[in-house]
Tab-separated table of C-alpha atoms and ligand atoms in Angstrom:
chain	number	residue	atom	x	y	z
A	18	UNK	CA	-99.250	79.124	-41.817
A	19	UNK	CA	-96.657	76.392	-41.645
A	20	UNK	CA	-97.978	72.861	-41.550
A	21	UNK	CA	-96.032	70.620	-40.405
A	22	UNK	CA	-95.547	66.832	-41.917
A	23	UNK	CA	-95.634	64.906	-38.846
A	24	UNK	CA	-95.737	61.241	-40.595
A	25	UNK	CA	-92.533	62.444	-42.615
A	26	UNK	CA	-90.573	63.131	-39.342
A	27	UNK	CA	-91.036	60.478	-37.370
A	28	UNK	CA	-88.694	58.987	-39.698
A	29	UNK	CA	-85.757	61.644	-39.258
A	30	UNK	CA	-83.565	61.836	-36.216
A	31	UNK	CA	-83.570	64.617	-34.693
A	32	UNK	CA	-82.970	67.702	-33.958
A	33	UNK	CA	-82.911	69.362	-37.372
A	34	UNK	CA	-84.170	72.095	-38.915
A	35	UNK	CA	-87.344	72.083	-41.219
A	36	UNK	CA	-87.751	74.898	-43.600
A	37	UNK	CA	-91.324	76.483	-45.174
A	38	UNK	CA	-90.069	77.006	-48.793
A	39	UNK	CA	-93.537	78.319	-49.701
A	40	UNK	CA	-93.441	80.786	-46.970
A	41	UNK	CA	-89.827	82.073	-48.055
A	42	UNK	CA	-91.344	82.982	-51.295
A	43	UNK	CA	-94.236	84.686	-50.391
A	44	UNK	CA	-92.282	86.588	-48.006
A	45	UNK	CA	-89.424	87.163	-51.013
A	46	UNK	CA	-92.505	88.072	-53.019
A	47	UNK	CA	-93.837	90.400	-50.200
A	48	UNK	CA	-90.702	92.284	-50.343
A	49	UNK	CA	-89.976	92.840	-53.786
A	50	UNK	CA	-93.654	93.939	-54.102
A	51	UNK	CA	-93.364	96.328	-51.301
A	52	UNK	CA	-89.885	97.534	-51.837
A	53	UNK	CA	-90.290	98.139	-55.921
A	54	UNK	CA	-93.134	100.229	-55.069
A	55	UNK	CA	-90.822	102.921	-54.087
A	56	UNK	CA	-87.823	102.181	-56.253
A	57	UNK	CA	-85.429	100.833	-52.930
A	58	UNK	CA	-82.932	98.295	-53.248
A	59	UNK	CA	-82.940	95.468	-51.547
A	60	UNK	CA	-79.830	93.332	-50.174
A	61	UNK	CA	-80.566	90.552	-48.061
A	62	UNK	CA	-78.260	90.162	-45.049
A	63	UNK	CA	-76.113	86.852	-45.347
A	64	UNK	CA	-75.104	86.358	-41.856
A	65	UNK	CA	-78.655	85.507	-40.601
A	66	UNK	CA	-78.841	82.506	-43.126
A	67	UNK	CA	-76.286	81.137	-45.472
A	68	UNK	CA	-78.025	77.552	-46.365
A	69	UNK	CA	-77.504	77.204	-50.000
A	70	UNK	CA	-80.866	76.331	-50.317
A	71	UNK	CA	-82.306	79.790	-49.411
A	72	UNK	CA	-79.507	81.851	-50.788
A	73	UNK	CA	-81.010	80.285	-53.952
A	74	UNK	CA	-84.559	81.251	-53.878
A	75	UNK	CA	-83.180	84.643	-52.488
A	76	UNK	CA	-81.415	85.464	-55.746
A	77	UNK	CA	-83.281	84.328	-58.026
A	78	UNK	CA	-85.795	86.608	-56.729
A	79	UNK	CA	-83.152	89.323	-58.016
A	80	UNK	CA	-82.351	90.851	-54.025
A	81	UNK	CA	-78.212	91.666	-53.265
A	82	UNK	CA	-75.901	90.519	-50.644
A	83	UNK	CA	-74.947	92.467	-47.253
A	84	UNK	CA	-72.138	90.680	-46.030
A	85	UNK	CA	-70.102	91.291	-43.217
A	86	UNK	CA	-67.330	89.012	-44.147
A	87	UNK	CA	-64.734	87.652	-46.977
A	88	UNK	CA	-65.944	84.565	-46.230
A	89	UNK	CA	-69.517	85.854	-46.733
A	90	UNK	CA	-68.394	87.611	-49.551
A	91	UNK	CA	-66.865	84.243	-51.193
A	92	UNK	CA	-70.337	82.416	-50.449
A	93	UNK	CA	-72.205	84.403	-52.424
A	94	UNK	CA	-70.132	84.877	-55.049
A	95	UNK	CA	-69.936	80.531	-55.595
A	96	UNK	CA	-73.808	80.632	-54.858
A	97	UNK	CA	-73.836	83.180	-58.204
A	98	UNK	CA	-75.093	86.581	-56.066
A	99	UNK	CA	-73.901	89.565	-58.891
A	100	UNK	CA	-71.304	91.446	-57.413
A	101	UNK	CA	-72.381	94.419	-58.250
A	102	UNK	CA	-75.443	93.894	-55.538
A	103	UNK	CA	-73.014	93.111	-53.070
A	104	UNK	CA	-72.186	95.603	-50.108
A	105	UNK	CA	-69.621	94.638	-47.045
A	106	UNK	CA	-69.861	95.961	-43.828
A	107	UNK	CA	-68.032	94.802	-40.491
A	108	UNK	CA	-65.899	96.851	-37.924
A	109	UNK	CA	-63.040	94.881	-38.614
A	110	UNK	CA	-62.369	93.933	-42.631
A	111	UNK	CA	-58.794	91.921	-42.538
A	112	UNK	CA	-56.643	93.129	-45.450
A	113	UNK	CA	-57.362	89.660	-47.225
A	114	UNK	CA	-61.094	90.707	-46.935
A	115	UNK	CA	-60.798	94.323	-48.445
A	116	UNK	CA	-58.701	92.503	-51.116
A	117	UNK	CA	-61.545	89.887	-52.059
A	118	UNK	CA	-64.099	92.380	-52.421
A	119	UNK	CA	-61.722	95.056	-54.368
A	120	UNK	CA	-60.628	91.908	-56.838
A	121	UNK	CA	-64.499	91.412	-57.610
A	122	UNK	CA	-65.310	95.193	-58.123
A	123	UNK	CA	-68.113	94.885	-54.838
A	124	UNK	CA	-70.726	97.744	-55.257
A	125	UNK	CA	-69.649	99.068	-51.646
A	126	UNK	CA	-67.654	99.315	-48.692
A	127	UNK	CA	-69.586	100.355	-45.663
A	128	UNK	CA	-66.584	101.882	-43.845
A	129	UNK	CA	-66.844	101.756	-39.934
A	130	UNK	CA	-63.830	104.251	-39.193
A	131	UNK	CA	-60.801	106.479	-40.631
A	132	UNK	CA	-57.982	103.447	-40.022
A	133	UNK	CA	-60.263	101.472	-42.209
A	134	UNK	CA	-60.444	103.728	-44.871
A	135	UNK	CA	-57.186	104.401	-44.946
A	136	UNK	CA	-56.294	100.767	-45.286
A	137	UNK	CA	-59.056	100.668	-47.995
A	138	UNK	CA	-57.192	103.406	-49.968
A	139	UNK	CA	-53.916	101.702	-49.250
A	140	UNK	CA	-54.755	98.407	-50.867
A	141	UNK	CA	-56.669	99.601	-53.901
A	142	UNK	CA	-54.225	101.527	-54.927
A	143	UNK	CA	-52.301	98.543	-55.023
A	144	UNK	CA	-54.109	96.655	-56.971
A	145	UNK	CA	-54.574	99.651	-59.407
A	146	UNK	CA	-58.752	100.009	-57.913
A	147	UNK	CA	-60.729	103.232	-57.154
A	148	UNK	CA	-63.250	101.285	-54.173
A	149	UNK	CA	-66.902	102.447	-53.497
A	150	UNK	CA	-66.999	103.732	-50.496
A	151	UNK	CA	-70.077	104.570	-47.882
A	152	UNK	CA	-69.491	106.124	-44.242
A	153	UNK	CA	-71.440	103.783	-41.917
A	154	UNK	CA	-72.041	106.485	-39.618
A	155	UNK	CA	-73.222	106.199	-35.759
A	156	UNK	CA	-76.386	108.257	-35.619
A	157	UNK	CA	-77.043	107.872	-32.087
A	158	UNK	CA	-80.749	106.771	-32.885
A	159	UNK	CA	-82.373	104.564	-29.850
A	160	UNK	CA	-83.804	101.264	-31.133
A	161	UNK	CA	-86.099	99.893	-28.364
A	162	UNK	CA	-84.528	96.408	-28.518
A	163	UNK	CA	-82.500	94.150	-26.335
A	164	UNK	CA	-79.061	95.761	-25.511
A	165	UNK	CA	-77.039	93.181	-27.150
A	166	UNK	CA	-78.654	93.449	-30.484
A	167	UNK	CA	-78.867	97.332	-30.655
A	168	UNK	CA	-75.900	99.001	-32.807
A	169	UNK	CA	-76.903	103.111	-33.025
A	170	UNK	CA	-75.839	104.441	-30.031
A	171	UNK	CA	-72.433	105.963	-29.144
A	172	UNK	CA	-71.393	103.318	-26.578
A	173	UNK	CA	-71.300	100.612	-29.461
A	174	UNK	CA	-68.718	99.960	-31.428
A	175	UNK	CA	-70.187	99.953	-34.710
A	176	UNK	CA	-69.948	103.113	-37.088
A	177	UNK	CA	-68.195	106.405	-37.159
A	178	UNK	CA	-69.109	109.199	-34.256
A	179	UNK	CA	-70.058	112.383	-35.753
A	180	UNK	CA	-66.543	113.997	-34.647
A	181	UNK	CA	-64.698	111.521	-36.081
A	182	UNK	CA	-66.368	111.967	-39.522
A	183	UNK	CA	-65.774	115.751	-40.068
A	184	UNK	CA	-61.728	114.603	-39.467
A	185	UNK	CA	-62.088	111.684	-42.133
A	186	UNK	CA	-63.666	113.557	-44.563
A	187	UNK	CA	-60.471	116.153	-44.619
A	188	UNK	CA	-58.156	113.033	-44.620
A	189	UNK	CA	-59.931	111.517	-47.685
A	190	UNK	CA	-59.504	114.519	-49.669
A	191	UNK	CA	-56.109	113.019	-49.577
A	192	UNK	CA	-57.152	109.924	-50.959
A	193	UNK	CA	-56.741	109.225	-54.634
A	194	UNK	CA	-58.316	105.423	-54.432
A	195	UNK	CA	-61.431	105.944	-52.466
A	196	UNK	CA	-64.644	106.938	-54.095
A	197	UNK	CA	-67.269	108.394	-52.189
A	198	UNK	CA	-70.905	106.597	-52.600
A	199	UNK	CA	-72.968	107.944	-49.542
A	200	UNK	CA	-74.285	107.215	-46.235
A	201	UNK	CA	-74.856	104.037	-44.201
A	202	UNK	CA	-76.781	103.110	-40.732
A	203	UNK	CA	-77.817	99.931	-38.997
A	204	UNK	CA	-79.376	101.326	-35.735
A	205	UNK	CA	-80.139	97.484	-34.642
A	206	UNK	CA	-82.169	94.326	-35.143
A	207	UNK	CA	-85.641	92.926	-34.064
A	208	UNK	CA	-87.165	96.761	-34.492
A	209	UNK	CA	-90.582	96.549	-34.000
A	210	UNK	CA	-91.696	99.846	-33.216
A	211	UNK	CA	-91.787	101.755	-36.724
A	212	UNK	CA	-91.297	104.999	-34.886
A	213	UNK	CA	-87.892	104.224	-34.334
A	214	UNK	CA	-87.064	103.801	-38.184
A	215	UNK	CA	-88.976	107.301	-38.368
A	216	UNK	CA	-86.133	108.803	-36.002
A	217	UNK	CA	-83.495	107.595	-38.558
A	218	UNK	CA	-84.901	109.269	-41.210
A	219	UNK	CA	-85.300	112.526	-39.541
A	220	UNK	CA	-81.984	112.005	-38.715
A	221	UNK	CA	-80.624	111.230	-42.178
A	222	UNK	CA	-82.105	114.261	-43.468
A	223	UNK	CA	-79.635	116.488	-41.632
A	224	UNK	CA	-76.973	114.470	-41.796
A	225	UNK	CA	-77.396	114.699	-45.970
A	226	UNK	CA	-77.651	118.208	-45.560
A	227	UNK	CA	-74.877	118.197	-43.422
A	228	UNK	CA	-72.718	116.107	-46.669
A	229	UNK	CA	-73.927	118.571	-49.215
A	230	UNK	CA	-72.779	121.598	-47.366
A	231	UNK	CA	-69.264	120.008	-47.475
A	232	UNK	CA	-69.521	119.465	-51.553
A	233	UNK	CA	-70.139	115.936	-50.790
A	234	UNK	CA	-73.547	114.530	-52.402
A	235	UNK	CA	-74.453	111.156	-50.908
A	236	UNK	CA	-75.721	109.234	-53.871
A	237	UNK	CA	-76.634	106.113	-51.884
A	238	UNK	CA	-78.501	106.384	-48.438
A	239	UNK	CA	-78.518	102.608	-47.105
A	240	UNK	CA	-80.779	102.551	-43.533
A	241	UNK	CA	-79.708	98.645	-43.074
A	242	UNK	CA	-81.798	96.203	-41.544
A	243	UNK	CA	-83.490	95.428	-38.506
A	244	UNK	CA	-86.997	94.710	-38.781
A	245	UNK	CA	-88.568	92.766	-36.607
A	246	UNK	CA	-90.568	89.774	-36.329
A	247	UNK	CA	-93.436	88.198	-34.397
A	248	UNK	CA	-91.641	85.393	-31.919
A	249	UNK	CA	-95.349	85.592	-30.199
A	250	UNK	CA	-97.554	84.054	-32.915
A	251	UNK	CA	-95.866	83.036	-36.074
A	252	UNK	CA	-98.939	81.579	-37.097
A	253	UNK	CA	-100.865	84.320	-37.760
A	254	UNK	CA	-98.219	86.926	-38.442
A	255	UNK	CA	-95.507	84.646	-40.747
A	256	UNK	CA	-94.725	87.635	-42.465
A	257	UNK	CA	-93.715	90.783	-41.027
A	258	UNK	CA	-95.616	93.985	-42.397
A	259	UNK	CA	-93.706	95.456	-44.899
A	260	UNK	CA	-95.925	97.519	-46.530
A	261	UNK	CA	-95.988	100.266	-43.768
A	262	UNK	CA	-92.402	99.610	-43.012
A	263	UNK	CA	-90.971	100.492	-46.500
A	264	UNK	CA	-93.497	103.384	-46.269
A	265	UNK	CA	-92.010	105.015	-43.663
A	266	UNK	CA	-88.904	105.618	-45.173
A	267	UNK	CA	-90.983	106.721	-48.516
A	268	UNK	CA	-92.771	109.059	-45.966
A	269	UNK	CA	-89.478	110.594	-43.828
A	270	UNK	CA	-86.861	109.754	-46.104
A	271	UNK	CA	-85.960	113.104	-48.169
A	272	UNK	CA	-84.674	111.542	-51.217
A	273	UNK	CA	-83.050	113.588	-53.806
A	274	UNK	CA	-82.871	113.351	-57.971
A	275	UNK	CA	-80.132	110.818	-58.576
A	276	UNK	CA	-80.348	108.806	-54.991
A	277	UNK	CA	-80.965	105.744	-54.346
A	278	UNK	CA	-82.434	104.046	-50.898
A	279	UNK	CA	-80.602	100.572	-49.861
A	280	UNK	CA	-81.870	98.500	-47.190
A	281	UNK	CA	-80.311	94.993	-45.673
A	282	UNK	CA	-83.158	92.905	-44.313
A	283	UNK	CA	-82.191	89.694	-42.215
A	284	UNK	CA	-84.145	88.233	-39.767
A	285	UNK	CA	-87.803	89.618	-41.430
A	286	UNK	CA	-87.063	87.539	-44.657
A	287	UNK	CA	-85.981	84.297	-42.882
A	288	UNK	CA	-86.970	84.198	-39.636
A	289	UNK	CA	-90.447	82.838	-39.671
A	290	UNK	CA	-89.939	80.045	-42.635
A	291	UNK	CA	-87.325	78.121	-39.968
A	292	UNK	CA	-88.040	75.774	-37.706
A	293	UNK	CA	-86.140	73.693	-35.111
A	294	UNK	CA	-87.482	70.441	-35.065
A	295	UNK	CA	-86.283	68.413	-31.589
A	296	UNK	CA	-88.065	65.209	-29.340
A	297	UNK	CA	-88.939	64.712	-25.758
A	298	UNK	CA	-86.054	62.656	-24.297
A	299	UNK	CA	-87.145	62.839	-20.983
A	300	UNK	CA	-89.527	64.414	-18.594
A	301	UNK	CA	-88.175	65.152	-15.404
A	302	UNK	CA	-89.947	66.269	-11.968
A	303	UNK	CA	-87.889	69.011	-10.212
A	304	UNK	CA	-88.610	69.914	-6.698
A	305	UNK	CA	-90.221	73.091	-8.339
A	306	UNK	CA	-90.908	72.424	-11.707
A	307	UNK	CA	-91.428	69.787	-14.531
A	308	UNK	CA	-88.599	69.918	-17.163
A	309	UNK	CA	-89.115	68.934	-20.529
A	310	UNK	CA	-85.393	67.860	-21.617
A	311	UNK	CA	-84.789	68.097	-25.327
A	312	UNK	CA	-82.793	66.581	-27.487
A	313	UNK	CA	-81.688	70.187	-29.128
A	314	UNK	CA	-80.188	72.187	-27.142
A	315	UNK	CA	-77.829	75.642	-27.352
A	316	UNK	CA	-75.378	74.139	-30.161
A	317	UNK	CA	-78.972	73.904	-32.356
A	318	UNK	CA	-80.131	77.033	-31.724
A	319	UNK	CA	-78.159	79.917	-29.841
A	320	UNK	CA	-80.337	83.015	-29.788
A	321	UNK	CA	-82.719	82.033	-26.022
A	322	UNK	CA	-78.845	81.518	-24.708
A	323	UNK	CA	-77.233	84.197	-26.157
A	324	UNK	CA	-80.167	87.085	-25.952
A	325	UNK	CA	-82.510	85.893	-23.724
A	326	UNK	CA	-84.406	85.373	-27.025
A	327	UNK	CA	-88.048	83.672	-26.800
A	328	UNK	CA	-89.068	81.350	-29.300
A	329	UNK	CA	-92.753	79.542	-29.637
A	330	UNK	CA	-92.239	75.933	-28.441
A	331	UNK	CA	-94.945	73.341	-29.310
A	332	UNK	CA	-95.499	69.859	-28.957
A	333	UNK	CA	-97.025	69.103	-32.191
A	334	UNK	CA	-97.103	65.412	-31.299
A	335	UNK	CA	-100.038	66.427	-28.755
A	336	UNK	CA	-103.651	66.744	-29.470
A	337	UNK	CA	-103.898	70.442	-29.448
A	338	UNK	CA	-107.474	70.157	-27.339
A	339	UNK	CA	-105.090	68.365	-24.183
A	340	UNK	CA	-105.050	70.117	-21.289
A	341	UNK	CA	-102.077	72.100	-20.776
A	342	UNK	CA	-99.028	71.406	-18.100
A	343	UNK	CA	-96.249	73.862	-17.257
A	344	UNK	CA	-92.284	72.708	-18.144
A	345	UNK	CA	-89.303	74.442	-18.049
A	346	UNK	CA	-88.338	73.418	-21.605
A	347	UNK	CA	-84.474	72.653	-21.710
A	348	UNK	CA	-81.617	71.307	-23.476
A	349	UNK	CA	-78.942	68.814	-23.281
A	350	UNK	CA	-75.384	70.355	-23.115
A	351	UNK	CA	-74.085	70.852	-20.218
A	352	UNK	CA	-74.581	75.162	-18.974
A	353	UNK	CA	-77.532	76.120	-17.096
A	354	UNK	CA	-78.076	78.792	-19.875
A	355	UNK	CA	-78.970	75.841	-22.257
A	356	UNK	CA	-82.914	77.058	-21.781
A	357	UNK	CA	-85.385	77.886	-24.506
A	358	UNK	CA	-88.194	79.104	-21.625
A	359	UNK	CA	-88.981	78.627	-18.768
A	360	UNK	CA	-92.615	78.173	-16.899
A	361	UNK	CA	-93.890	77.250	-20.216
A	362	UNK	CA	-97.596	75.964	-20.724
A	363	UNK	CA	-97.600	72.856	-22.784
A	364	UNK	CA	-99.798	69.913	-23.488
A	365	UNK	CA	-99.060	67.186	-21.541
A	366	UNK	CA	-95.283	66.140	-22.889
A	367	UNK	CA	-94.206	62.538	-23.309
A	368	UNK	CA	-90.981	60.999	-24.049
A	369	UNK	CA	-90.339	60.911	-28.327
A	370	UNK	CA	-93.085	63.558	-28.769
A	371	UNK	CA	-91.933	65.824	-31.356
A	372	UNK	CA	-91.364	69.764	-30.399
A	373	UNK	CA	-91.048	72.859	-32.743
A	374	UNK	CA	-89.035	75.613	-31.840
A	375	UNK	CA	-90.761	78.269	-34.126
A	376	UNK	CA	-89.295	81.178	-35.875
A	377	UNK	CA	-85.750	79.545	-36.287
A	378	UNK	CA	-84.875	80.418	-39.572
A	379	UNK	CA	-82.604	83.353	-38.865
A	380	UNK	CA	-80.067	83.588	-36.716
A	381	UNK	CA	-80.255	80.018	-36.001
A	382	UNK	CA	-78.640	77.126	-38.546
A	383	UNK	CA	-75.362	79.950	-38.994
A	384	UNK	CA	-74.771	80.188	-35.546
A	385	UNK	CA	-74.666	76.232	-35.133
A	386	UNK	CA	-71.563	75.132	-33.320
A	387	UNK	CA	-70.228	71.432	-32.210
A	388	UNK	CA	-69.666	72.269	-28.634
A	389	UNK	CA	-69.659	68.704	-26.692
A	390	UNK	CA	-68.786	67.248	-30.035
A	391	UNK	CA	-72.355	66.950	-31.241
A	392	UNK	CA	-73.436	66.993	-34.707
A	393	UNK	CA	-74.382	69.807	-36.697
A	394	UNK	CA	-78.173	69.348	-37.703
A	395	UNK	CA	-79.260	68.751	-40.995
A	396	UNK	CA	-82.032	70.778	-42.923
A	397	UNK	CA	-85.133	69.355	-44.455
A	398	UNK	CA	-86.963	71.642	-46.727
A	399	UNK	CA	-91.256	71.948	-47.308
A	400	UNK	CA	-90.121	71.689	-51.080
A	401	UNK	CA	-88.721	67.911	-50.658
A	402	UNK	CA	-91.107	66.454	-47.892
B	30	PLP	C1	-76.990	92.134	-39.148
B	30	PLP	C2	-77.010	93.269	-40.067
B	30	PLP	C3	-78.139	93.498	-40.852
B	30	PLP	C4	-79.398	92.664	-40.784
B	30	PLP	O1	-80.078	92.810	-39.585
B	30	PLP	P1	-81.501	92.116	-39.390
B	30	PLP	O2	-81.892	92.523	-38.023
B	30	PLP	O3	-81.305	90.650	-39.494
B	30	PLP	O4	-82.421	92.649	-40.438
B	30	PLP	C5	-78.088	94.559	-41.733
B	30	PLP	N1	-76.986	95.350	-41.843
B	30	PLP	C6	-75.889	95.142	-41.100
B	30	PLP	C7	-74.726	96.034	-41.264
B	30	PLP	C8	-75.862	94.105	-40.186
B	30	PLP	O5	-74.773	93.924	-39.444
């Protein structure tokens, strides 16, 4: 459980973020524990948190890099990720991008459609490369999740359709700089319901079959990321549960002599270890409600904006025992969206009172931005405080 070192950040303006180092490593230490068990490969998904700090505690711990861009790709190569652990993914890879990660021999291109691989092929050959490639294919798998955050299902863009893949793999017979490494899905993120992760390996299992009855043996199955989180109560569950989530793919998966099982994992590795750290500016009485008005708002911390995301929100200023009053809890910037809840029971909040917005750590410092000009928060970490 995350304490927090109240004396320490009185003295820091605010907001910023404050990081649980300790937590990161048990959770790093969960995963590798879990994951080892059963021989899968880890790579930990960049674009949910890129803070040099945790990059660093995140390969030391020996995980690899899912990246879904050249720039990602660059960061963890200067942070000293292996690229041999590193796997790229994205719908659309700029030439300059495909050329980064064929220059540093990447383990794998998760290819999203035939134009793609044919640019793939194109520049490779160029540069005189054979490229690892993986199909990320669409398996049309629900994930019961929020609609902008689910990624299986033919209406989204991500991944090939099933008839476009029977088409690319004639094309790529073609193909003298492609290599063929297996199969890749990411069905969606903030899965909770392990059921759904069952589906995808029933699913994989025919579409394997389906490879192998075209002479094609898929020595990598990668089944992404996606696991979810407790937004409810990070106090009591500040790590996700990976033991029966890894065994569910060591239950469903059929895995074959000579494959191997990737997996990206995001948000479950950083998620709960992040915290937004903000103050009471003002307390204002609306004609229906009392709003709390932070001073972090939407630039901080995107996700309740973006996806109607919920975070915990505590006054940890308060005497927990106070009895509880009801605030719309808002930001500063200037859109009505600029909400992290609404109808929100709170002890009693008072201008300079320090608030937590719990569960920050992915998907939350990378998507910072400096709309009205404001300035980008800094990070404190448990380590240093
Ligand atoms: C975002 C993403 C992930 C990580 O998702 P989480 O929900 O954060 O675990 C994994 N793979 C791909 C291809 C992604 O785009």
């Amino acid at each position: 459980m995350t304490v927090f070192p109240i004396e320490k950040f009185k003295e820091l303006k605010t907001p910023f973020y404050y990081y649980d180092m300790k937590l990161l490593e048990d959770t790093l230490s969960l995963v590798k524990k879990e994951s080892a068990r059963y021989d899968f490969h880890v790579h930990y998904a960049i674009k949910a948190n890129a803070n040099d700090r945790i990059l660093d505690k995140i390969r030391v711990k020996g995980f690899g890099v899912d990246c879904v861009s050249g720039y990602e790709i660059q960061k963890a190569l200067d942070v000293g990720f292996s690229p041999d652990g590193i796997v790229f993914a994205g719908v659309g890879k700029a030439d300059w991008e495909i050329e980064l990660g064929l220059k540093n021999d990447i383990s794998c291109f998760n290819v999203e459609s035939l134009p793609e691989l044919e640019i793939i092929n194109e520049l490779a050959g160029r540069l005189g490369k054979k490229a690892r490639v993986a199909f990320r294919i669409n398996p049309n798998v629900h994930a019961n999740t929020h609609h902008y955050i689910t990624t299986g299902l033919d209406e989204n863009k991500f991944g090939i359709s099933m008839p476009d893949l029977e088409a690319l793999l004639v094309q790529m017979q073609e193909m003298k700089n492609v290599q063929f490494e297996g199969m890749h899905f990411h069905i969606g993120s903030q899965i909770t319901d392990l059921d759904n992760f069952k589906d995808l390996c029933l699913r994989v299992n025919e579409l394997q079959e389906w490879f192998i009855s075209k002479h094609l043996f898929p020595k990598i199955i990668n089944v992404g990321g996606g696991f979810g989180i407790d937004y409810d109560d990070p106090d009591n569950n500040a790590m996700a549960d990976f033991a029966p989530y890894f065994k569910v793919f060591k239950d469903f998966l059929n895995v074959k002599a000579g494959q191997e099982v990737h997996f990206e994992l995001g948000r479950s590795i950083v998620a709960q270890p992040g915290n937004l750290i903000s103050r009471v500016l003002y307390v204002k009485e609306g004609v229906k409600t009392k709003f709390a008005i932070l001073d972090a708002g939407m630039t901080d911390l995107i996700r309740p904006a973006l996806y109607q995301a919920k975070h915990k929100i505590e006054n940890i200023s308060a005497d927990k025992s106070s009895q509880k009053l009801r605030y719309d809890v808002v930001g500063p910037i200037c859109e009505s969206s600029d909400s992290f809840g609404k109808a929100i029971d709170l002890p009693e909040m008072k201008r300079g009172d320090l608030v937590a917005i719990r569960s920050a750590g992915a998907y939350g410092e990378v998507m910072v931005s400096r709309y009205n000009l404001r300035e980008e928060p800094e990070a404190f970490y448990s380590d240093d405080l």
